[in-house]
């Protein structure tokens, strides 16, 4: 049965793929690898910057649903289905940081001197308490400026100003856990706008000739090969010291590569045009997976390190590990959805 465009099956599959990439990224970095591992280098190339996919999808859906946009109801929905689950999912990590862990390196001295409540609010405002949660404070900025984004959504903007913003955005690389909300927002603003552009011109993208699509795939592969072989430098922050000392602007081939991948996947998932059970379920559970998966990774990581202190990943164990984390996380999401019923979105966003 062909669904009307009101239901974008290809975007749903795209989202399922994107959350799998996010889980894979965090599985890769949770254990050490052998020295000079080609498998690790390949995974860094093909997995890192996966958040670009998620932000692209967010921008795409915002533009696609703009005919329903009303600012206050929009913020209320985001508060119920994003902010509330974020707060609930944050509680275990915040309690651990406050009462069982040492003072985090990322917490400013003036916050350390404040009450536990102030420290908890700081954690929620920055997302520092749990690796992937930096994303929520950043995406909230997009929610707050949504009237501006809605106003910018005009053909003249995409033809004149947007290309400049997109190219300028290829020179940023500061985002995530080792950065701050403002830098992450600056980094992803062009990507979000790119997603809005993708939605407005989606029919042109999905109707690209196969030859054009092949050229995009070739460019993606060339950049990936250059990254994996260290022919080009892929800038990234790997510590708080990097954030304090590295140059602020640097051309980011990795960001260009994943932006190209967004167009490729948008077209190819539309060409696929059928239900893919695993990706559909991943799409259904995507927010729940996002909120829970790092807890599962942490539990497995602690268990394995106690049993096999010198355990190291390779390509085979990585894929088994990622599949295991994904399956356990989806099982937890399934149970929560069964227990909470229609209110599950308040608890896990799914």
Coordinates of C-alpha atoms in Angstrom, one line a residue:
X1 CA 0.0 0.0 0.0
X2 CA 1.4 3.4 -1.0
X3 CA 1.2 5.9 1.8
X4 CA 0.5 9.6 1.2
X5 CA 3.3 12.0 1.8
X6 CA 2.0 12.9 5.2
X7 CA 3.8 9.9 6.4
X8 CA 7.5 10.1 5.3
X9 CA 8.5 6.5 5.6
X10 CA 11.9 7.2 4.1
X11 CA 12.7 9.8 6.8
X12 CA 11.6 7.3 9.5
X13 CA 14.0 4.7 8.1
X14 CA 16.7 7.4 7.9
X15 CA 16.1 8.2 11.6
X16 CA 16.4 4.5 12.5
X17 CA 19.7 4.4 10.6
X18 CA 20.9 7.6 12.4
X19 CA 20.3 6.3 15.9
X20 CA 22.1 3.1 15.1
X21 CA 25.1 5.2 14.0
X22 CA 24.9 7.1 17.3
X23 CA 24.9 3.8 19.3
X24 CA 27.9 2.6 17.2
X25 CA 29.9 5.7 18.0
X26 CA 29.5 5.3 21.7
X27 CA 30.2 1.6 21.6
X28 CA 33.4 2.3 19.7
X29 CA 34.8 4.7 22.3
X30 CA 33.8 2.7 25.4
X31 CA 36.6 0.2 25.1
X32 CA 40.2 0.4 24.0
X33 CA 41.4 -1.0 20.6
X34 CA 44.7 -2.6 19.6
X35 CA 47.4 -0.1 18.6
X36 CA 47.3 0.9 14.9
X37 CA 44.0 -0.7 14.3
X38 CA 42.8 -0.3 10.8
X39 CA 39.3 -1.4 11.9
X40 CA 39.2 1.5 14.4
X41 CA 40.4 4.0 11.8
X42 CA 37.6 2.9 9.4
X43 CA 35.0 3.1 12.1
X44 CA 36.1 6.6 13.1
X45 CA 35.8 7.6 9.4
X46 CA 32.3 6.1 8.9
X47 CA 30.7 6.6 12.3
X48 CA 32.0 9.9 13.7
X49 CA 30.0 13.1 13.1
X50 CA 26.9 10.9 13.0
X51 CA 25.0 13.6 14.9
X52 CA 25.0 15.5 11.6
X53 CA 22.4 13.0 10.4
X54 CA 20.1 13.6 13.4
X55 CA 20.3 17.4 13.1
X56 CA 19.7 17.2 9.4
X57 CA 16.6 15.1 10.1
X58 CA 15.4 17.6 12.8
X59 CA 15.7 20.5 10.3
X60 CA 14.0 18.5 7.6
X61 CA 11.0 17.7 9.8
X62 CA 10.7 21.3 11.1
X63 CA 10.4 22.6 7.6
X64 CA 8.2 19.8 6.4
X65 CA 5.7 20.5 9.3
X66 CA 5.9 24.3 9.2
X67 CA 2.3 24.5 8.1
X68 CA 1.4 23.3 11.6
X69 CA 3.8 25.6 13.4
X70 CA 2.6 27.7 16.2
X71 CA 5.3 28.8 18.6
X72 CA 3.7 28.3 22.1
X73 CA 2.1 24.9 21.3
X74 CA 5.4 23.9 19.6
X75 CA 7.4 24.7 22.8
X76 CA 4.8 22.9 24.9
X77 CA 5.2 19.7 22.8
X78 CA 9.0 19.9 23.0
X79 CA 8.8 20.4 26.8
X80 CA 6.6 17.3 27.2
X81 CA 8.3 15.0 24.7
X82 CA 11.9 16.1 24.8
X83 CA 12.7 18.1 28.0
X84 CA 10.7 16.0 30.4
X85 CA 12.2 12.7 29.3
X86 CA 15.6 14.4 29.3
X87 CA 15.2 15.4 33.0
X88 CA 13.9 11.9 34.0
X89 CA 16.7 10.1 32.1
X90 CA 19.2 12.5 33.7
X91 CA 18.3 11.8 37.3
X92 CA 20.5 8.6 37.8
X93 CA 23.5 10.3 36.2
X94 CA 23.1 13.5 38.2
X95 CA 22.6 11.7 41.5
X96 CA 25.7 9.7 40.8
X97 CA 27.8 12.8 39.9
X98 CA 26.5 14.6 43.0
X99 CA 26.9 12.0 45.7
X100 CA 29.2 9.2 44.5
X101 CA 31.7 10.6 41.9
X102 CA 34.6 13.0 42.3
X103 CA 34.2 16.6 41.3
X104 CA 34.0 16.6 37.5
X105 CA 36.7 18.4 35.6
X106 CA 34.1 20.2 33.5
X107 CA 32.4 21.8 36.5
X108 CA 33.5 25.4 37.1
X109 CA 34.9 26.3 40.5
X110 CA 32.1 28.8 41.2
X111 CA 29.5 26.1 40.6
X112 CA 31.3 23.6 42.8
X113 CA 31.0 26.0 45.6
X114 CA 27.2 26.2 45.2
X115 CA 24.5 23.9 46.6
X116 CA 23.8 20.5 45.1
X117 CA 20.6 21.9 43.6
X118 CA 22.6 24.6 41.7
X119 CA 25.0 21.9 40.5
X120 CA 22.2 19.7 39.3
X121 CA 20.7 22.7 37.4
X122 CA 24.1 23.4 35.8
X123 CA 24.3 19.8 34.7
X124 CA 20.8 19.9 33.1
X125 CA 21.7 23.2 31.4
X126 CA 24.9 21.8 29.9
X127 CA 24.2 18.1 29.5
X128 CA 27.7 17.3 30.9
X129 CA 26.5 14.7 33.3
X130 CA 26.1 12.0 30.6
X131 CA 28.1 11.9 27.4
X132 CA 25.4 12.2 24.7
X133 CA 23.2 14.6 26.7
X134 CA 25.1 17.7 25.5
X135 CA 22.8 17.4 22.5
X136 CA 19.6 18.4 24.4
X137 CA 20.7 21.9 25.6
X138 CA 21.9 22.6 22.1
X139 CA 18.7 21.5 20.3
X140 CA 16.7 23.5 22.8
X141 CA 18.3 26.6 21.3
X142 CA 16.8 25.7 18.0
X143 CA 13.4 25.3 19.6
X144 CA 13.7 28.8 21.1
X145 CA 14.7 30.5 17.8
X146 CA 12.1 28.5 15.8
X147 CA 10.2 31.6 14.8
X148 CA 13.4 33.0 13.2
X149 CA 14.0 29.7 11.4
X150 CA 10.4 29.6 10.2
X151 CA 10.8 33.2 8.9
X152 CA 14.1 32.3 7.1
X153 CA 12.4 29.5 5.2
X154 CA 12.1 31.3 1.9
X155 CA 13.5 30.5 -1.6
X156 CA 15.4 33.8 -1.6
X157 CA 17.2 32.8 1.6
X158 CA 18.2 29.4 0.2
X159 CA 19.5 31.0 -3.0
X160 CA 21.5 33.8 -1.4
X161 CA 22.3 33.6 2.3
X162 CA 22.1 29.8 2.9
X163 CA 25.1 28.9 0.7
X164 CA 27.3 31.3 2.6
X165 CA 26.2 29.9 5.9
X166 CA 26.7 26.3 4.8
X167 CA 30.2 26.9 3.4
X168 CA 31.2 28.9 6.6
X169 CA 29.9 26.0 8.6
X170 CA 32.4 23.7 7.0
X171 CA 35.1 25.5 9.0
X172 CA 33.7 24.6 12.4
X173 CA 34.4 21.5 14.4
X174 CA 33.8 22.4 18.1
X175 CA 30.8 20.6 19.4
X176 CA 29.7 18.0 21.9
X177 CA 30.9 16.9 25.3
X178 CA 34.3 18.7 25.3
X179 CA 32.8 21.9 23.9
X180 CA 29.9 24.1 25.1
X181 CA 26.3 24.6 24.1
X182 CA 27.0 27.8 22.2
X183 CA 29.8 26.3 20.1
X184 CA 27.7 23.2 19.4
X185 CA 24.9 25.4 18.2
X186 CA 27.1 27.4 15.9
X187 CA 28.5 24.1 14.5
X188 CA 25.1 22.6 13.8
X189 CA 23.1 25.7 12.7
X190 CA 24.2 25.2 9.1
X191 CA 23.3 21.5 9.3
X192 CA 19.8 22.3 10.6
X193 CA 19.3 24.8 7.8
X194 CA 20.6 22.2 5.4
X195 CA 17.9 19.8 6.6
X196 CA 15.3 22.6 6.1
X197 CA 16.7 23.1 2.6
X198 CA 16.5 19.3 2.0
X199 CA 12.8 19.3 3.0
X200 CA 11.9 22.3 0.8
X201 CA 13.6 20.8 -2.2
X202 CA 13.1 17.2 -1.3
X203 CA 11.4 16.3 -4.6
X204 CA 14.5 17.5 -6.6
X205 CA 16.8 15.5 -4.3
X206 CA 14.8 12.2 -4.5
X207 CA 14.5 12.6 -8.3
X208 CA 18.2 13.1 -8.8
X209 CA 19.6 11.1 -11.7
X210 CA 21.4 8.0 -10.8
X211 CA 24.6 9.4 -12.3
X212 CA 24.5 12.4 -10.0
X213 CA 23.9 10.1 -7.0
X214 CA 26.9 8.0 -8.0
X215 CA 29.1 11.1 -8.2
X216 CA 28.0 12.0 -4.6
X217 CA 28.8 8.5 -3.5
X218 CA 32.2 8.7 -5.2
X219 CA 32.9 12.0 -3.4
X220 CA 31.9 10.5 -0.1
X221 CA 34.1 7.5 -0.6
X222 CA 37.1 9.6 -1.7
X223 CA 36.9 11.9 1.4
X224 CA 36.4 8.8 3.6
X225 CA 39.5 7.2 2.1
X226 CA 41.6 10.3 2.5
X227 CA 40.5 10.5 6.2
X228 CA 41.2 6.9 6.9
X229 CA 44.7 7.1 5.3
X230 CA 45.4 10.4 7.1
X231 CA 45.8 12.2 3.8
X232 CA 43.4 14.9 5.2
X233 CA 43.1 16.0 8.8
X234 CA 39.7 15.5 10.4
X235 CA 39.7 18.1 13.3
X236 CA 37.9 17.0 16.5
X237 CA 38.0 17.8 20.2
X238 CA 39.1 14.8 22.3
X239 CA 39.7 16.6 25.6
X240 CA 38.9 19.8 27.5
X241 CA 42.5 20.8 26.9
X242 CA 41.9 20.6 23.1
X243 CA 38.9 22.9 23.6
X244 CA 41.1 25.5 25.3
X245 CA 44.0 25.4 23.0
X246 CA 43.0 24.3 19.5
X247 CA 42.3 26.7 16.7
X248 CA 38.7 27.8 16.5
X249 CA 38.2 27.5 12.8
X250 CA 39.5 24.7 10.6
X251 CA 38.2 23.2 7.4
X252 CA 36.2 20.1 8.3
X253 CA 36.2 17.5 5.6
X254 CA 34.3 15.1 7.9
X255 CA 31.4 17.5 8.2
X256 CA 31.3 17.9 4.4
X257 CA 31.4 14.2 3.9
X258 CA 28.5 13.5 6.3
X259 CA 26.5 16.4 4.8
X260 CA 26.9 14.7 1.4
X261 CA 25.8 11.4 3.0
X262 CA 22.6 13.1 4.2
X263 CA 21.6 13.8 0.6
X264 CA 22.6 10.3 -0.5
X265 CA 20.6 8.6 2.3
X266 CA 17.6 10.9 1.7
X267 CA 17.4 9.8 -1.9
X268 CA 18.3 6.1 -1.4
X269 CA 15.8 5.6 1.5
X270 CA 13.1 7.1 -0.7
X271 CA 14.1 4.8 -3.6
X272 CA 13.9 1.9 -1.2
X273 CA 10.3 2.9 -0.5
X274 CA 9.4 -0.1 1.6
X275 CA 9.2 -1.1 5.2
X276 CA 12.5 -2.4 6.7
X277 CA 11.5 -4.0 10.0
X278 CA 14.7 -3.3 11.9
X279 CA 15.1 0.3 10.7
X280 CA 11.4 1.0 11.3
X281 CA 11.6 -0.3 14.9
X282 CA 14.8 1.7 15.4
X283 CA 13.0 4.8 14.1
X284 CA 10.0 4.1 16.4
X285 CA 12.3 3.7 19.5
X286 CA 14.9 6.3 18.5
X287 CA 14.4 8.8 21.3
X288 CA 14.1 6.1 23.9
X289 CA 17.3 4.5 22.5
X290 CA 19.1 7.9 22.7
X291 CA 18.1 8.5 26.4
X292 CA 18.9 4.9 27.6
X293 CA 21.7 3.5 25.5
X294 CA 24.7 5.0 27.4
X295 CA 23.4 3.5 30.7
X296 CA 23.5 0.1 29.0
X297 CA 26.9 0.7 27.6
X298 CA 28.2 1.8 31.0
X299 CA 26.8 -1.3 32.7
X300 CA 28.4 -3.6 30.1
X301 CA 31.7 -1.7 30.1
X302 CA 32.0 -2.0 33.9
X303 CA 31.1 -5.7 33.9
X304 CA 33.6 -6.6 31.1
X305 CA 36.4 -4.5 32.7
X306 CA 35.9 -6.4 36.0
X307 CA 36.0 -9.8 34.2
X308 CA 38.6 -9.0 31.5
X309 CA 40.6 -5.9 32.5
X310 CA 42.6 -5.8 29.3
X311 CA 39.7 -6.4 26.9
X312 CA 40.1 -4.6 23.6
X313 CA 37.7 -4.3 20.7
X314 CA 38.2 -5.5 17.2
X315 CA 35.8 -5.3 14.2
X316 CA 34.0 -8.6 15.0
X317 CA 33.5 -7.8 18.7
X318 CA 32.5 -4.2 17.9
X319 CA 29.6 -5.4 15.7
X320 CA 28.5 -8.0 18.3
X321 CA 28.8 -5.4 21.1
X322 CA 26.8 -2.8 19.1
X323 CA 24.1 -5.3 18.3
X324 CA 23.9 -6.4 21.9
X325 CA 23.7 -2.8 23.2
X326 CA 21.0 -2.0 20.7
X327 CA 19.0 -5.1 21.4
X328 CA 19.1 -4.6 25.2
X329 CA 18.3 -0.9 24.9
X330 CA 15.3 -1.7 22.6
X331 CA 14.2 -4.3 25.1
X332 CA 14.2 -1.8 27.9
X333 CA 12.4 0.8 25.8
X334 CA 9.8 -1.9 24.9
X335 CA 9.2 -2.7 28.6
X336 CA 8.9 1.0 29.5
X337 CA 6.4 1.5 26.7
X338 CA 4.3 -1.4 27.8
X339 CA 4.3 -0.3 31.4
X340 CA 3.6 3.4 30.7
X341 CA 1.3 2.9 27.7
X342 CA 0.3 6.1 25.9
X343 CA 2.3 8.2 28.4
X344 CA 5.6 6.6 27.4
X345 CA 6.7 9.7 25.4
X346 CA 6.7 11.6 28.7
X347 CA 9.2 9.2 30.1
X348 CA 11.5 8.2 27.2
X349 CA 10.3 10.4 24.3
X350 CA 9.1 7.3 22.3

